[in-house]
Amino acid sequence: QVHLVESGGGLVQAGGSLRLSCATSGSIFSINVMGWYRQAPGKQRELVATISSGGRITKYADSVKGRFTISRDNAKNTVYLQMNSLKPEDTAVYYCNVYRAPIEWGQGTQVTVSS
């Protein structure tokens, strides 16, 4: 069974940075576009960023463009999300998954940005 394990969240002041990690099994990782998603309280889950299987093509939601960077290490079956210049509106539980063909969601990692 494939698992997604997110980590790296925490409490940070506005303007601060965090780096999230998502580890998964090689069977799904290396051939798939991966995405980071987030879900704030009372809101639907939204797509934040995607990265192609080779890591060359990245795309971002307008709300995070220029502040977040998605990357991946295929040797480690891990995808990362570097988050800089964090804002209170970035507060959410962050998840990773296969883009457009999601498997069972992991537990996510909580990011809380204080003003």
Coordinates of C-alpha atoms in Angstrom, one line a residue:
Q1 CA 0.0 0.0 0.0
V2 CA 1.3 3.4 -0.9
H3 CA 1.5 6.1 1.7
L4 CA 2.1 9.8 1.6
V5 CA 3.8 11.3 4.6
E6 CA 4.0 15.1 4.9
S7 CA 6.2 16.9 7.4
G8 CA 7.8 20.3 8.1
G9 CA 4.8 22.4 9.2
G10 CA 4.7 24.6 12.2
L11 CA 4.0 28.0 13.7
V12 CA 5.8 30.9 12.1
Q13 CA 5.4 34.7 12.1
A14 CA 4.3 36.5 9.0
G15 CA 7.2 37.0 6.7
G16 CA 8.9 33.8 7.8
S17 CA 9.7 30.6 6.0
L18 CA 9.1 26.9 6.2
R19 CA 10.1 23.9 4.1
L20 CA 7.6 21.1 3.8
S21 CA 8.5 17.6 2.7
C22 CA 6.4 14.7 1.4
A23 CA 7.8 11.2 1.2
T24 CA 6.2 8.4 -0.7
S25 CA 7.0 5.1 -2.3
G26 CA 8.9 4.9 -5.5
S27 CA 6.1 2.9 -7.2
I28 CA 4.0 6.1 -7.7
F29 CA 6.5 8.8 -7.3
S30 CA 9.0 8.8 -10.2
I31 CA 6.5 8.6 -13.0
N32 CA 3.9 11.1 -11.8
V33 CA 3.3 14.8 -11.7
M34 CA 3.1 15.6 -8.0
G35 CA 1.2 18.4 -6.4
W36 CA 1.0 20.3 -3.1
Y37 CA -2.4 21.2 -1.9
R38 CA -3.8 23.0 1.1
Q39 CA -7.0 23.2 3.0
A40 CA -7.8 26.1 5.3
P41 CA -10.6 25.8 8.0
G42 CA -14.0 26.0 6.4
K43 CA -12.6 26.0 2.9
Q44 CA -12.2 23.4 0.1
R45 CA -8.8 21.9 -0.6
E46 CA -7.0 23.9 -3.2
L47 CA -4.0 23.2 -5.4
V48 CA -0.9 25.2 -4.6
A49 CA 1.8 23.9 -6.9
T50 CA 2.7 21.1 -9.3
I51 CA 5.9 19.6 -10.6
S52 CA 6.5 17.4 -13.5
S53 CA 8.0 13.9 -13.2
G54 CA 11.5 15.2 -14.2
G55 CA 11.2 18.3 -12.1
R56 CA 11.6 20.8 -15.0
I57 CA 8.1 22.1 -15.2
T58 CA 6.5 23.8 -12.2
K59 CA 3.3 25.7 -11.9
Y60 CA 1.8 27.7 -9.0
A61 CA -1.4 29.2 -7.9
D62 CA -1.5 32.9 -8.3
S63 CA -1.7 33.3 -4.5
V64 CA 1.7 31.8 -3.9
K65 CA 3.6 32.6 -7.1
G66 CA 6.9 34.2 -6.3
R67 CA 6.9 33.1 -2.7
F68 CA 6.7 29.3 -2.9
T69 CA 9.0 26.9 -4.7
I70 CA 8.2 23.2 -5.4
S71 CA 11.0 20.8 -6.0
R72 CA 11.5 17.0 -6.0
D73 CA 14.3 14.5 -5.4
N74 CA 13.4 11.4 -7.3
A75 CA 16.2 9.4 -5.7
K76 CA 14.6 10.0 -2.3
N77 CA 11.0 9.8 -3.6
T78 CA 10.4 13.1 -1.9
V79 CA 8.8 16.3 -3.0
Y80 CA 9.4 19.6 -1.2
L81 CA 7.6 23.0 -0.9
Q82 CA 9.8 25.9 0.2
M83 CA 7.5 28.6 1.5
N84 CA 8.9 32.2 1.9
S85 CA 7.3 35.5 2.9
L86 CA 4.5 33.6 4.5
K87 CA 1.2 35.4 5.2
P88 CA -1.6 34.7 7.6
E89 CA -3.8 33.6 4.7
D90 CA -1.3 30.7 4.0
T91 CA -2.5 29.1 7.3
A92 CA -3.8 25.6 6.3
V93 CA -3.1 21.9 6.4
Y94 CA -0.8 21.1 3.5
Y95 CA -0.9 17.9 1.6
C96 CA 0.9 16.3 -1.3
N97 CA -0.6 13.9 -3.8
V98 CA -0.4 12.7 -7.4
Y99 CA -1.7 15.4 -9.6
R100 CA -5.1 14.6 -11.2
A101 CA -5.0 11.0 -10.0
P102 CA -4.8 11.3 -6.3
I103 CA -4.3 8.3 -4.1
E104 CA -5.4 8.1 -0.4
W105 CA -4.5 11.4 1.2
G106 CA -2.0 11.5 4.0
Q107 CA -2.4 13.2 7.3
G108 CA -1.0 16.5 6.1
T109 CA 1.1 19.0 8.0
Q110 CA -0.3 22.0 9.7
V111 CA 1.1 25.5 8.8
T112 CA 0.1 28.4 11.0
V113 CA 1.2 31.9 10.2
S114 CA 0.7 34.5 12.9
S115 CA 0.3 38.2 12.1

